[in-house]
Amino acid sequence: MSEINNKNLIVANWKMHKSIHAAQQYIHSFMQLEELERSSINCDVVFCPPVTLIQVLKEAGMVVGAQDCCAFSEIEGAFTGDISAQMLKDVGCQYIIVGHSERRKYHQESNELVKQKIANVHKAGLIAIICIGETLNQREDEDYKQILLKALEEGMPESANDRNTIIAYEPLWAIGTGKTATIDQIAEIHQYLLEKSLSRFAFSPKIIYGGSVNLENSQAILDISNVSGLLIGGASLNPEIFYKIIKIANKNR
Ligand code: PGA
């Protein structure tokens, strides 16, 4: 089972992308690069593909995670379409992303629901990656830091600690838009989240950044002192680009 350490954590969030064939081609290219470069990967790399591909990536030797899990505490039951954290563990997942903004937006997931899901992730003995972020309107009109804090306060179960919980700061206006937050904006929020986590929950979680991360900006983002990794959507779908970002993260710590 994975343990949270001080290496960079690079998470590929494939969202709803790739057939089995496309995933196999990806793995083939990815592994060829690894062999060609003869460089050992020195940061933690986790692939969070659609559920249909977890087994494919696991069998290829990758560390895998899921993009969501069931909110009900039952391990099995009459919950059509749901998959429990325990079942995801059974198929080899070590991490589960919870509360991604697309789940919050398209499935109306609340902080309370996110909290139940994270508690289930912990009960299964897995690591939760809790996503929080503000919309553009919130950043412009309101005290958006309070919104981030509220998401944490309402979404963090008592079972959370620095060994089973990672925070992913993903400003919504930067996800899939090509707009990245500035280095100062990211540094400020990561520092804020770290301080608040310590004062409210008495632990310092690993905090990773997500939102239009690409080959051009990953170095500068990873150079920020409280950024401990990246949650990458679009740029993780291309094995060459993703591998290059991993190499940057390798050097970084
Ligand atoms: P993006 O997605 O890298 O495509 O912006 C990030 C995410 O949604 O986790």
PDB file of N, CA and C in Angstrom, residues 37 39 67 107 117 128 146 188 200 213 243 249:
ATOM      1  N   GLU A  37      14.880   6.272 -21.910  1.00  0.00           N
ATOM      2  CA  GLU A  37      15.541   7.296 -21.095  1.00  0.00           C
ATOM      3  C   GLU A  37      16.377   6.657 -19.986  1.00  0.00           C
ATOM      4  N   SER A  39      15.771   6.178 -17.096  1.00  0.00           N
ATOM      5  CA  SER A  39      15.759   6.933 -15.843  1.00  0.00           C
ATOM      6  C   SER A  39      14.699   6.331 -14.934  1.00  0.00           C
ATOM      7  N   GLN A  67     -11.493   7.833  -9.638  1.00  0.00           N
ATOM      8  CA  GLN A  67     -11.894   9.244  -9.734  1.00  0.00           C
ATOM      9  C   GLN A  67     -13.044   9.594  -8.802  1.00  0.00           C
ATOM     10  N   HIS A 107     -22.923  16.597 -10.698  1.00  0.00           N
ATOM     11  CA  HIS A 107     -23.660  15.640  -9.850  1.00  0.00           C
ATOM     12  C   HIS A 107     -24.059  16.266  -8.516  1.00  0.00           C
ATOM     13  N   LYS A 117     -17.782  10.306   1.562  1.00  0.00           N
ATOM     14  CA  LYS A 117     -16.946   9.528   0.630  1.00  0.00           C
ATOM     15  C   LYS A 117     -15.524   9.387   1.168  1.00  0.00           C
ATOM     16  N   ALA A 128      -7.193   9.442   0.287  1.00  0.00           N
ATOM     17  CA  ALA A 128      -8.163  10.327  -0.376  1.00  0.00           C
ATOM     18  C   ALA A 128      -7.453  11.569  -0.903  1.00  0.00           C
ATOM     19  N   GLN A 146     -12.578  31.946   2.223  1.00  0.00           N
ATOM     20  CA  GLN A 146     -13.566  31.374   3.148  1.00  0.00           C
ATOM     21  C   GLN A 146     -14.274  30.180   2.508  1.00  0.00           C
ATOM     22  N   GLU A 188       0.168  31.578  -2.596  1.00  0.00           N
ATOM     23  CA  GLU A 188      -0.628  32.169  -1.512  1.00  0.00           C
ATOM     24  C   GLU A 188      -1.665  31.161  -0.989  1.00  0.00           C
ATOM     25  N   ARG A 200      -6.868  23.985  12.055  1.00  0.00           N
ATOM     26  CA  ARG A 200      -8.220  23.399  12.200  1.00  0.00           C
ATOM     27  C   ARG A 200      -8.209  21.893  12.382  1.00  0.00           C
ATOM     28  N   VAL A 213      -2.394  22.323 -15.966  1.00  0.00           N
ATOM     29  CA  VAL A 213      -0.952  22.073 -15.853  1.00  0.00           C
ATOM     30  C   VAL A 213      -0.489  21.492 -17.186  1.00  0.00           C
ATOM     31  N   TYR A 243       5.066  11.967 -19.574  1.00  0.00           N
ATOM     32  CA  TYR A 243       6.367  11.454 -19.156  1.00  0.00           C
ATOM     33  C   TYR A 243       7.367  12.600 -18.936  1.00  0.00           C
ATOM     34  N   ALA A 249       9.292  16.598 -12.491  1.00  0.00           N
ATOM     35  CA  ALA A 249       8.977  16.378 -11.069  1.00  0.00           C
ATOM     36  C   ALA A 249      10.049  15.530 -10.390  1.00  0.00           C
TER      37      ALA A 249
END
